[in-house]
PDB file of C-alpha atoms in Angstrom:
ATOM      1  CA  MET A   1      50.324  19.260 -40.798  1.00  0.00           C
ATOM      2  CA  LYS A   2      50.220  21.858 -38.020  1.00  0.00           C
ATOM      3  CA  ARG A   3      47.916  24.062 -40.140  1.00  0.00           C
ATOM      4  CA  VAL A   4      45.579  21.137 -40.685  1.00  0.00           C
ATOM      5  CA  ILE A   5      45.373  20.471 -36.937  1.00  0.00           C
ATOM      6  CA  ILE A   6      44.699  24.139 -36.146  1.00  0.00           C
ATOM      7  CA  LEU A   7      42.023  24.336 -38.835  1.00  0.00           C
ATOM      8  CA  SER A   8      40.401  21.158 -37.537  1.00  0.00           C
ATOM      9  CA  ILE A   9      40.285  22.523 -33.980  1.00  0.00           C
ATOM     10  CA  PHE A  10      38.753  25.772 -35.224  1.00  0.00           C
ATOM     11  CA  LEU A  11      36.073  23.985 -37.236  1.00  0.00           C
ATOM     12  CA  LEU A  12      35.327  21.705 -34.284  1.00  0.00           C
ATOM     13  CA  ALA A  13      34.867  24.703 -31.980  1.00  0.00           C
ATOM     14  CA  LEU A  14      32.635  26.430 -34.501  1.00  0.00           C
ATOM     15  CA  ALA A  15      30.513  23.322 -34.959  1.00  0.00           C
ATOM     16  CA  SER A  16      30.232  22.932 -31.171  1.00  0.00           C
ATOM     17  CA  SER A  17      28.802  26.409 -30.808  1.00  0.00           C
ATOM     18  CA  PHE A  18      26.107  25.621 -33.387  1.00  0.00           C
ATOM     19  CA  TYR A  19      25.387  22.274 -31.785  1.00  0.00           C
ATOM     20  CA  PHE A  20      24.963  23.886 -28.374  1.00  0.00           C
ATOM     21  CA  PHE A  21      22.358  26.247 -29.746  1.00  0.00           C
ATOM     22  CA  GLU A  22      20.586  23.489 -31.640  1.00  0.00           C
ATOM     23  CA  ARG A  23      20.215  21.408 -28.482  1.00  0.00           C
ATOM     24  CA  THR A  24      18.609  24.272 -26.634  1.00  0.00           C
ATOM     25  CA  PRO A  25      15.599  22.832 -24.759  1.00  0.00           C
ATOM     26  CA  GLN A  26      12.200  23.721 -26.152  1.00  0.00           C
ATOM     27  CA  PHE A  27      10.093  25.656 -23.673  1.00  0.00           C
ATOM     28  CA  GLN A  28       6.410  24.883 -23.248  1.00  0.00           C
ATOM     29  CA  SER A  29       3.460  27.237 -23.350  1.00  0.00           C
ATOM     30  CA  ILE A  30       1.894  28.212 -20.018  1.00  0.00           C
ATOM     31  CA  LYS A  31      -1.535  28.640 -21.597  1.00  0.00           C
ATOM     32  CA  ASP A  32      -2.907  25.249 -20.714  1.00  0.00           C
ATOM     33  CA  GLU A  33      -6.496  24.488 -19.720  1.00  0.00           C
ATOM     34  CA  SER A  34      -5.365  22.659 -16.610  1.00  0.00           C
ATOM     35  CA  PHE A  35      -4.147  26.003 -15.269  1.00  0.00           C
ATOM     36  CA  GLU A  36      -7.582  27.589 -15.434  1.00  0.00           C
ATOM     37  CA  LEU A  37      -8.551  27.431 -11.773  1.00  0.00           C
ATOM     38  CA  PRO A  38     -12.086  28.264 -10.628  1.00  0.00           C
ATOM     39  CA  SER A  39     -12.202  30.695  -7.719  1.00  0.00           C
ATOM     40  CA  VAL A  40     -13.942  29.732  -4.480  1.00  0.00           C
ATOM     41  CA  GLU A  41     -16.401  32.562  -5.195  1.00  0.00           C
ATOM     42  CA  GLU A  42     -17.246  31.002  -8.567  1.00  0.00           C
ATOM     43  CA  LEU A  43     -17.805  27.624  -6.928  1.00  0.00           C
ATOM     44  CA  PHE A  44     -20.231  29.221  -4.476  1.00  0.00           C
ATOM     45  CA  LYS A  45     -22.085  30.949  -7.324  1.00  0.00           C
ATOM     46  CA  GLU A  46     -22.497  27.601  -9.068  1.00  0.00           C
ATOM     47  CA  LEU A  47     -23.729  25.999  -5.847  1.00  0.00           C
ATOM     48  CA  GLU A  48     -27.410  25.173  -6.144  1.00  0.00           C
ATOM     49  CA  LYS A  49     -28.835  25.821  -2.700  1.00  0.00           C
ATOM     50  CA  ILE A  50     -31.620  23.392  -1.828  1.00  0.00           C
ATOM     51  CA  VAL A  51     -34.619  24.455   0.266  1.00  0.00           C
ATOM     52  CA  SER A  52     -37.146  21.884   1.480  1.00  0.00           C
ATOM     53  CA  ALA A  53     -40.467  23.391   2.516  1.00  0.00           C
ATOM     54  CA  PRO A  54     -43.462  21.011   2.836  1.00  0.00           C
ATOM     55  CA  PRO A  55     -46.965  22.524   3.121  1.00  0.00           C
ATOM     56  CA  PRO A  56     -47.470  24.111   6.588  1.00  0.00           C
ATOM     57  CA  LEU A  57     -49.171  21.928   9.188  1.00  0.00           C
ATOM     58  CA  LEU A  58     -52.497  22.958  10.723  1.00  0.00           C
ATOM     59  CA  GLY A  59     -53.116  21.610  14.221  1.00  0.00           C
ATOM     60  CA  PRO A  60     -55.932  21.723  16.827  1.00  0.00           C
ATOM     61  CA  THR A  61     -57.962  24.946  16.912  1.00  0.00           C
ATOM     62  CA  ASN A  62     -59.803  24.374  20.189  1.00  0.00           C
ATOM     63  CA  GLU A  63     -58.841  26.400  23.249  1.00  0.00           C
ATOM     64  CA  GLN A  64     -57.261  23.475  25.116  1.00  0.00           C
ATOM     65  CA  VAL A  65     -54.398  23.846  27.575  1.00  0.00           C
ATOM     66  CA  SER A  66     -51.311  24.105  25.406  1.00  0.00           C
ATOM     67  CA  LEU A  67     -47.661  24.766  26.108  1.00  0.00           C
ATOM     68  CA  LEU A  68     -44.755  24.657  23.685  1.00  0.00           C
ATOM     69  CA  THR A  69     -41.044  25.272  24.333  1.00  0.00           C
ATOM     70  CA  THR A  70     -38.050  25.554  22.021  1.00  0.00           C
ATOM     71  CA  GLY A  71     -36.014  23.172  24.199  1.00  0.00           C
ATOM     72  CA  GLY A  72     -38.772  20.574  24.214  1.00  0.00           C
ATOM     73  CA  VAL A  73     -39.272  20.722  20.440  1.00  0.00           C
ATOM     74  CA  LEU A  74     -35.532  20.293  19.937  1.00  0.00           C
ATOM     75  CA  GLU A  75     -35.411  17.363  22.379  1.00  0.00           C
ATOM     76  CA  TRP A  76     -38.305  15.468  20.783  1.00  0.00           C
ATOM     77  CA  THR A  77     -36.936  16.128  17.302  1.00  0.00           C
ATOM     78  CA  SER A  78     -33.597  14.625  18.341  1.00  0.00           C
ATOM     79  CA  THR A  79     -35.403  11.696  19.934  1.00  0.00           C
ATOM     80  CA  GLN A  80     -37.096  10.894  16.635  1.00  0.00           C
ATOM     81  CA  ARG A  81     -33.804  11.036  14.747  1.00  0.00           C
ATOM     82  CA  VAL A  82     -32.034   8.777  17.230  1.00  0.00           C
ATOM     83  CA  THR A  83     -34.942   6.336  17.065  1.00  0.00           C
ATOM     84  CA  PHE A  84     -34.332   5.986  13.328  1.00  0.00           C
ATOM     85  CA  GLY A  85     -30.562   5.610  13.709  1.00  0.00           C
ATOM     86  CA  LEU A  86     -29.619   9.195  12.885  1.00  0.00           C
ATOM     87  CA  GLN A  87     -27.426  11.699  14.691  1.00  0.00           C
ATOM     88  CA  PRO A  88     -29.303  14.330  16.723  1.00  0.00           C
ATOM     89  CA  LEU A  89     -29.219  17.838  15.304  1.00  0.00           C
ATOM     90  CA  LYS A  90     -27.068  20.531  16.884  1.00  0.00           C
ATOM     91  CA  ALA A  91     -28.876  23.651  18.048  1.00  0.00           C
ATOM     92  CA  ASN A  92     -27.640  26.627  16.047  1.00  0.00           C
ATOM     93  CA  GLU A  93     -28.166  30.135  17.393  1.00  0.00           C
ATOM     94  CA  THR A  94     -28.118  31.778  13.958  1.00  0.00           C
ATOM     95  CA  LEU A  95     -30.784  29.432  12.646  1.00  0.00           C
ATOM     96  CA  SER A  96     -32.830  30.084  15.792  1.00  0.00           C
ATOM     97  CA  ILE A  97     -32.622  33.827  15.079  1.00  0.00           C
ATOM     98  CA  ALA A  98     -33.925  33.146  11.561  1.00  0.00           C
ATOM     99  CA  ALA A  99     -36.711  30.907  12.947  1.00  0.00           C
ATOM    100  CA  PHE A 100     -37.780  33.559  15.460  1.00  0.00           C
ATOM    101  CA  ALA A 101     -37.785  36.205  12.731  1.00  0.00           C
ATOM    102  CA  LYS A 102     -40.096  33.958  10.714  1.00  0.00           C
ATOM    103  CA  LEU A 103     -42.386  33.453  13.711  1.00  0.00           C
ATOM    104  CA  GLU A 104     -42.692  37.179  14.404  1.00  0.00           C
ATOM    105  CA  ASP A 105     -43.227  37.996  10.737  1.00  0.00           C
ATOM    106  CA  MET A 106     -46.120  35.524  10.437  1.00  0.00           C
ATOM    107  CA  PHE A 107     -47.871  37.007  13.477  1.00  0.00           C
ATOM    108  CA  GLN A 108     -47.263  40.590  12.362  1.00  0.00           C
ATOM    109  CA  LYS A 109     -48.308  40.108   8.737  1.00  0.00           C
ATOM    110  CA  GLN A 110     -50.980  37.500   9.544  1.00  0.00           C
ATOM    111  CA  TYR A 111     -49.958  34.813   7.088  1.00  0.00           C
ATOM    112  CA  PHE A 112     -49.092  31.124   7.417  1.00  0.00           C
ATOM    113  CA  ALA A 113     -46.786  30.108   4.562  1.00  0.00           C
ATOM    114  CA  HIS A 114     -43.152  29.413   3.768  1.00  0.00           C
ATOM    115  CA  VAL A 115     -42.892  32.517   1.592  1.00  0.00           C
ATOM    116  CA  SER A 116     -43.860  35.841   3.157  1.00  0.00           C
ATOM    117  CA  PRO A 117     -45.988  38.492   1.416  1.00  0.00           C
ATOM    118  CA  THR A 118     -42.709  40.309   0.680  1.00  0.00           C
ATOM    119  CA  GLY A 119     -41.221  37.190  -0.939  1.00  0.00           C
ATOM    120  CA  GLN A 120     -38.851  36.077   1.834  1.00  0.00           C
ATOM    121  CA  SER A 121     -38.252  32.364   2.383  1.00  0.00           C
ATOM    122  CA  ALA A 122     -36.371  30.380   5.021  1.00  0.00           C
ATOM    123  CA  GLY A 123     -33.239  30.572   2.893  1.00  0.00           C
ATOM    124  CA  ASP A 124     -33.490  34.366   2.734  1.00  0.00           C
ATOM    125  CA  LEU A 125     -33.977  34.650   6.494  1.00  0.00           C
ATOM    126  CA  ALA A 126     -31.040  32.337   7.177  1.00  0.00           C
ATOM    127  CA  THR A 127     -28.821  34.369   4.846  1.00  0.00           C
ATOM    128  CA  LEU A 128     -29.905  37.641   6.472  1.00  0.00           C
ATOM    129  CA  ALA A 129     -29.064  36.165   9.878  1.00  0.00           C
ATOM    130  CA  GLY A 130     -25.577  35.284   8.586  1.00  0.00           C
ATOM    131  CA  TYR A 131     -25.984  31.541   8.065  1.00  0.00           C
ATOM    132  CA  GLU A 132     -24.193  30.223   4.968  1.00  0.00           C
ATOM    133  CA  TYR A 133     -25.730  26.951   3.926  1.00  0.00           C
ATOM    134  CA  ILE A 134     -25.713  24.187   1.361  1.00  0.00           C
ATOM    135  CA  THR A 135     -29.127  22.735   2.162  1.00  0.00           C
ATOM    136  CA  ILE A 136     -31.905  24.178   4.275  1.00  0.00           C
ATOM    137  CA  GLY A 137     -35.414  23.090   5.273  1.00  0.00           C
ATOM    138  CA  GLU A 138     -38.353  24.539   7.144  1.00  0.00           C
ATOM    139  CA  ASN A 139     -41.248  23.026   9.082  1.00  0.00           C
ATOM    140  CA  LEU A 140     -44.187  25.219  10.109  1.00  0.00           C
ATOM    141  CA  ALA A 141     -47.100  24.435  12.409  1.00  0.00           C
ATOM    142  CA  LEU A 142     -50.111  26.440  13.544  1.00  0.00           C
ATOM    143  CA  GLY A 143     -52.456  25.272  16.299  1.00  0.00           C
ATOM    144  CA  ASN A 144     -52.945  24.604  19.961  1.00  0.00           C
ATOM    145  CA  PHE A 145     -50.863  21.456  20.304  1.00  0.00           C
ATOM    146  CA  GLU A 146     -50.977  19.985  23.790  1.00  0.00           C
ATOM    147  CA  ASN A 147     -47.201  19.922  24.228  1.00  0.00           C
ATOM    148  CA  ASP A 148     -43.863  19.592  22.424  1.00  0.00           C
ATOM    149  CA  GLU A 149     -44.168  15.831  22.011  1.00  0.00           C
ATOM    150  CA  LYS A 150     -47.589  16.139  20.344  1.00  0.00           C
ATOM    151  CA  LEU A 151     -46.311  18.830  17.998  1.00  0.00           C
ATOM    152  CA  VAL A 152     -43.321  16.776  16.832  1.00  0.00           C
ATOM    153  CA  GLU A 153     -45.570  13.711  16.592  1.00  0.00           C
ATOM    154  CA  ALA A 154     -47.910  15.649  14.282  1.00  0.00           C
ATOM    155  CA  TRP A 155     -44.972  16.662  12.098  1.00  0.00           C
ATOM    156  CA  MET A 156     -43.787  13.034  11.996  1.00  0.00           C
ATOM    157  CA  ASN A 157     -47.240  11.964  10.786  1.00  0.00           C
ATOM    158  CA  SER A 158     -46.903  14.329   7.823  1.00  0.00           C
ATOM    159  CA  PRO A 159     -44.633  12.857   5.075  1.00  0.00           C
ATOM    160  CA  GLY A 160     -43.021  16.146   4.056  1.00  0.00           C
ATOM    161  CA  HIS A 161     -42.296  17.310   7.613  1.00  0.00           C
ATOM    162  CA  ARG A 162     -41.128  13.824   8.579  1.00  0.00           C
ATOM    163  CA  ALA A 163     -38.677  13.892   5.651  1.00  0.00           C
ATOM    164  CA  ASN A 164     -37.203  17.125   6.972  1.00  0.00           C
ATOM    165  CA  ILE A 165     -36.844  15.799  10.517  1.00  0.00           C
ATOM    166  CA  LEU A 166     -35.175  12.590   9.288  1.00  0.00           C
ATOM    167  CA  ASN A 167     -33.081  14.145   6.505  1.00  0.00           C
ATOM    168  CA  VAL A 168     -29.547  12.733   6.785  1.00  0.00           C
ATOM    169  CA  LYS A 169     -28.062  15.872   5.202  1.00  0.00           C
ATOM    170  CA  TYR A 170     -29.125  18.212   7.981  1.00  0.00           C
ATOM    171  CA  GLN A 171     -26.661  18.822  10.791  1.00  0.00           C
ATOM    172  CA  GLU A 172     -28.088  21.837  12.634  1.00  0.00           C
ATOM    173  CA  ILE A 173     -31.448  23.252  13.623  1.00  0.00           C
ATOM    174  CA  GLY A 174     -33.057  26.446  14.852  1.00  0.00           C
ATOM    175  CA  VAL A 175     -36.403  26.390  16.672  1.00  0.00           C
ATOM    176  CA  ALA A 176     -38.918  29.082  17.563  1.00  0.00           C
ATOM    177  CA  VAL A 177     -42.345  28.773  19.192  1.00  0.00           C
ATOM    178  CA  GLY A 178     -44.740  31.476  20.276  1.00  0.00           C
ATOM    179  CA  ARG A 179     -48.350  32.174  21.209  1.00  0.00           C
ATOM    180  CA  GLY A 180     -50.261  35.077  19.766  1.00  0.00           C
ATOM    181  CA  THR A 181     -53.282  36.232  17.857  1.00  0.00           C
ATOM    182  CA  TYR A 182     -53.807  34.784  14.406  1.00  0.00           C
ATOM    183  CA  GLU A 183     -56.919  35.710  12.463  1.00  0.00           C
ATOM    184  CA  GLY A 184     -58.641  36.813  15.662  1.00  0.00           C
ATOM    185  CA  ASN A 185     -57.899  33.630  17.640  1.00  0.00           C
ATOM    186  CA  THR A 186     -55.205  32.723  20.134  1.00  0.00           C
ATOM    187  CA  ARG A 187     -52.887  30.219  18.485  1.00  0.00           C
ATOM    188  CA  TRP A 188     -49.416  28.759  18.774  1.00  0.00           C
ATOM    189  CA  LEU A 189     -46.980  29.038  15.883  1.00  0.00           C
ATOM    190  CA  ALA A 190     -43.949  26.772  15.632  1.00  0.00           C
ATOM    191  CA  VAL A 191     -40.979  27.020  13.288  1.00  0.00           C
ATOM    192  CA  GLN A 192     -38.131  24.601  12.635  1.00  0.00           C
ATOM    193  CA  ILE A 193     -35.303  25.597  10.295  1.00  0.00           C
ATOM    194  CA  PHE A 194     -32.865  22.813   9.418  1.00  0.00           C
ATOM    195  CA  GLY A 195     -29.499  23.350   7.821  1.00  0.00           C
ATOM    196  CA  LYS A 196     -26.306  21.882   6.466  1.00  0.00           C
ATOM    197  CA  PRO A 197     -23.721  24.660   6.854  1.00  0.00           C
ATOM    198  CA  LEU A 198     -21.371  25.559   4.053  1.00  0.00           C
ATOM    199  CA  ALA A 199     -18.500  25.275   6.524  1.00  0.00           C
ATOM    200  CA  SER A 200     -19.158  21.525   6.807  1.00  0.00           C
ATOM    201  CA  CYS A 201     -17.523  21.045   3.397  1.00  0.00           C
ATOM    202  CA  PRO A 202     -13.734  21.473   3.047  1.00  0.00           C
ATOM    203  CA  GLN A 203     -13.274  24.525   0.871  1.00  0.00           C
ATOM    204  CA  PRO A 204     -10.423  24.766  -1.667  1.00  0.00           C
ATOM    205  CA  SER A 205      -7.442  26.668  -0.291  1.00  0.00           C
ATOM    206  CA  THR A 206      -7.383  30.316  -1.367  1.00  0.00           C
ATOM    207  CA  ALA A 207      -3.706  30.469  -0.347  1.00  0.00           C
ATOM    208  CA  LEU A 208      -2.879  27.561  -2.653  1.00  0.00           C
ATOM    209  CA  LYS A 209      -4.745  29.209  -5.508  1.00  0.00           C
ATOM    210  CA  ALA A 210      -2.897  32.487  -4.882  1.00  0.00           C
ATOM    211  CA  GLN A 211       0.448  30.666  -4.962  1.00  0.00           C
ATOM    212  CA  THR A 212      -0.501  28.955  -8.219  1.00  0.00           C
ATOM    213  CA  GLU A 213      -1.451  32.294  -9.765  1.00  0.00           C
ATOM    214  CA  GLU A 214       1.866  33.769  -8.620  1.00  0.00           C
ATOM    215  CA  PHE A 215       3.725  30.902 -10.300  1.00  0.00           C
ATOM    216  CA  GLU A 216       1.689  31.451 -13.458  1.00  0.00           C
ATOM    217  CA  SER A 217       2.616  35.138 -13.451  1.00  0.00           C
ATOM    218  CA  ASN A 218       6.289  34.221 -13.066  1.00  0.00           C
ATOM    219  CA  LEU A 219       5.965  31.781 -15.956  1.00  0.00           C
ATOM    220  CA  ASP A 220       4.495  34.494 -18.158  1.00  0.00           C
ATOM    221  CA  ALA A 221       7.410  36.801 -17.346  1.00  0.00           C
ATOM    222  CA  LEU A 222       9.929  34.031 -18.055  1.00  0.00           C
ATOM    223  CA  GLN A 223       8.215  33.187 -21.315  1.00  0.00           C
ATOM    224  CA  GLN A 224       8.463  36.779 -22.502  1.00  0.00           C
ATOM    225  CA  GLU A 225      12.128  36.899 -21.551  1.00  0.00           C
ATOM    226  CA  LEU A 226      12.781  33.604 -23.351  1.00  0.00           C
ATOM    227  CA  THR A 227      10.984  34.773 -26.487  1.00  0.00           C
ATOM    228  CA  SER A 228      12.991  37.973 -26.584  1.00  0.00           C
ATOM    229  CA  LEU A 229      16.304  36.184 -26.022  1.00  0.00           C
ATOM    230  CA  ARG A 230      15.456  33.515 -28.578  1.00  0.00           C
ATOM    231  CA  GLU A 231      14.735  36.144 -31.247  1.00  0.00           C
ATOM    232  CA  GLU A 232      17.992  37.878 -30.392  1.00  0.00           C
ATOM    233  CA  LEU A 233      19.921  34.621 -30.781  1.00  0.00           C
ATOM    234  CA  GLU A 234      18.248  33.786 -34.091  1.00  0.00           C
ATOM    235  CA  ASN A 235      19.035  37.233 -35.479  1.00  0.00           C
ATOM    236  CA  THR A 236      22.647  37.219 -34.288  1.00  0.00           C
ATOM    237  CA  LYS A 237      25.245  36.854 -37.032  1.00  0.00           C
ATOM    238  CA  PRO A 238      27.653  35.223 -36.955  1.00  0.00           C
ATOM    239  CA  LYS A 239      26.480  32.577 -34.487  1.00  0.00           C
ATOM    240  CA  ARG A 240      29.766  32.122 -32.730  1.00  0.00           C
ATOM    241  CA  GLY A 241      32.065  33.754 -30.292  1.00  0.00           C
ATOM    242  CA  GLU A 242      32.220  34.162 -26.534  1.00  0.00           C
ATOM    243  CA  GLU A 243      29.386  36.700 -26.319  1.00  0.00           C
ATOM    244  CA  TYR A 244      27.068  34.550 -28.439  1.00  0.00           C
ATOM    245  CA  ASN A 245      27.834  31.402 -26.451  1.00  0.00           C
ATOM    246  CA  GLN A 246      27.257  33.290 -23.208  1.00  0.00           C
ATOM    247  CA  LYS A 247      23.768  34.292 -24.383  1.00  0.00           C
ATOM    248  CA  VAL A 248      23.081  30.664 -25.348  1.00  0.00           C
ATOM    249  CA  ASP A 249      24.059  29.653 -21.813  1.00  0.00           C
ATOM    250  CA  GLU A 250      21.710  32.291 -20.394  1.00  0.00           C
ATOM    251  CA  TYR A 251      18.931  31.024 -22.626  1.00  0.00           C
ATOM    252  CA  ASN A 252      19.437  27.423 -21.533  1.00  0.00           C
ATOM    253  CA  VAL A 253      19.428  28.402 -17.865  1.00  0.00           C
ATOM    254  CA  LEU A 254      16.151  30.288 -18.324  1.00  0.00           C
ATOM    255  CA  VAL A 255      14.591  27.319 -20.140  1.00  0.00           C
ATOM    256  CA  SER A 256      15.622  25.056 -17.273  1.00  0.00           C
ATOM    257  CA  GLN A 257      14.062  27.444 -14.727  1.00  0.00           C
ATOM    258  CA  TYR A 258      10.921  27.721 -16.855  1.00  0.00           C
ATOM    259  CA  ASN A 259      10.441  23.969 -17.193  1.00  0.00           C
ATOM    260  CA  THR A 260      11.079  23.410 -13.492  1.00  0.00           C
ATOM    261  CA  LEU A 261       8.508  26.055 -12.586  1.00  0.00           C
ATOM    262  CA  ILE A 262       5.989  24.453 -14.942  1.00  0.00           C
ATOM    263  CA  GLU A 263       6.351  21.120 -13.139  1.00  0.00           C
ATOM    264  CA  GLU A 264       5.950  22.796  -9.740  1.00  0.00           C
ATOM    265  CA  THR A 265       2.861  24.660 -10.971  1.00  0.00           C
ATOM    266  CA  LYS A 266       1.316  21.461 -12.314  1.00  0.00           C
ATOM    267  CA  LYS A 267       1.728  19.853  -8.887  1.00  0.00           C
ATOM    268  CA  LEU A 268      -0.033  22.776  -7.212  1.00  0.00           C
ATOM    269  CA  VAL A 269      -2.837  22.645  -9.789  1.00  0.00           C
ATOM    270  CA  ALA A 270      -3.287  18.917  -9.158  1.00  0.00           C
ATOM    271  CA  VAL A 271      -3.618  19.484  -5.401  1.00  0.00           C
ATOM    272  CA  TYR A 272      -6.060  22.365  -5.899  1.00  0.00           C
ATOM    273  CA  ASN A 273      -8.184  20.321  -8.287  1.00  0.00           C
ATOM    274  CA  GLN A 274      -8.320  17.499  -5.740  1.00  0.00           C
ATOM    275  CA  GLN A 275      -9.624  19.983  -3.180  1.00  0.00           C
ATOM    276  CA  VAL A 276     -12.275  21.182  -5.637  1.00  0.00           C
ATOM    277  CA  GLN A 277     -13.361  17.582  -6.260  1.00  0.00           C
ATOM    278  CA  ALA A 278     -13.602  16.930  -2.503  1.00  0.00           C
ATOM    279  CA  PHE A 279     -15.665  20.107  -2.092  1.00  0.00           C
ATOM    280  CA  ASN A 280     -18.060  19.108  -4.871  1.00  0.00           C
ATOM    281  CA  ALA A 281     -18.380  15.569  -3.480  1.00  0.00           C
ATOM    282  CA  CYS A 282     -19.299  16.998  -0.075  1.00  0.00           C
ATOM    283  CA  LEU A 283     -21.962  19.218  -1.628  1.00  0.00           C
ATOM    284  CA  ALA A 284     -23.586  16.167  -3.197  1.00  0.00           C
ATOM    285  CA  GLN A 285     -23.769  14.224   0.074  1.00  0.00           C
TER     286      GLN A 285
END
């Protein structure tokens, strides 16, 4: 009877060791599409920058008394927006630098168009000045307008220029006005550059993306370690004994760490993807 009991205990212990290995948790693969995160740089590359540039406006050519100012043009532009229930535009120094560069270039190269003879547009000038934008627009005027109010009024009477002034997407503006010689006559040139800055949209967190990538790297390392240990366990004969059971314990601990890290990574990915969606929604507004 005693031999039977001892044999039963031995068989039970042996069966337990096999059972423990058989119930080893299955680890998942890290290579999942949900972990493919677009970089902020890639999002910017995919961003379709919009430039609105209606045909330039020609004004009075007679030599009447005429005076234009950047402050006055900005004030009357804001007045028109407020009249139609819109927020006034904020003066932006960088956009004003771009507008002044446009003004000087038109006088120097003697052209009156949104694209210069060298191929530069308002978007190019804004970028050169250091203005990152989502949407940009430009209004041009040439002529001896009596004053700032008359100039803005003339733009408002032109559908394309009016659309720029009343565009709900624009948040900032740069203005430049100047008097000089154009095609042998003394004329005023006026430039408005409107913009919605890239900074107005909440950009996905680069720190969060870096943390997610770090977790992914750790998962890859764990997966390799698990694969190696699993192969070692499968090739071990006999599948019993203290050393074997210890390796099974190590394997199970690693699987637990791996699965926990996967869940944490998925949470980070979900947050990052929400930020990307918010960024894209802002771009569309």
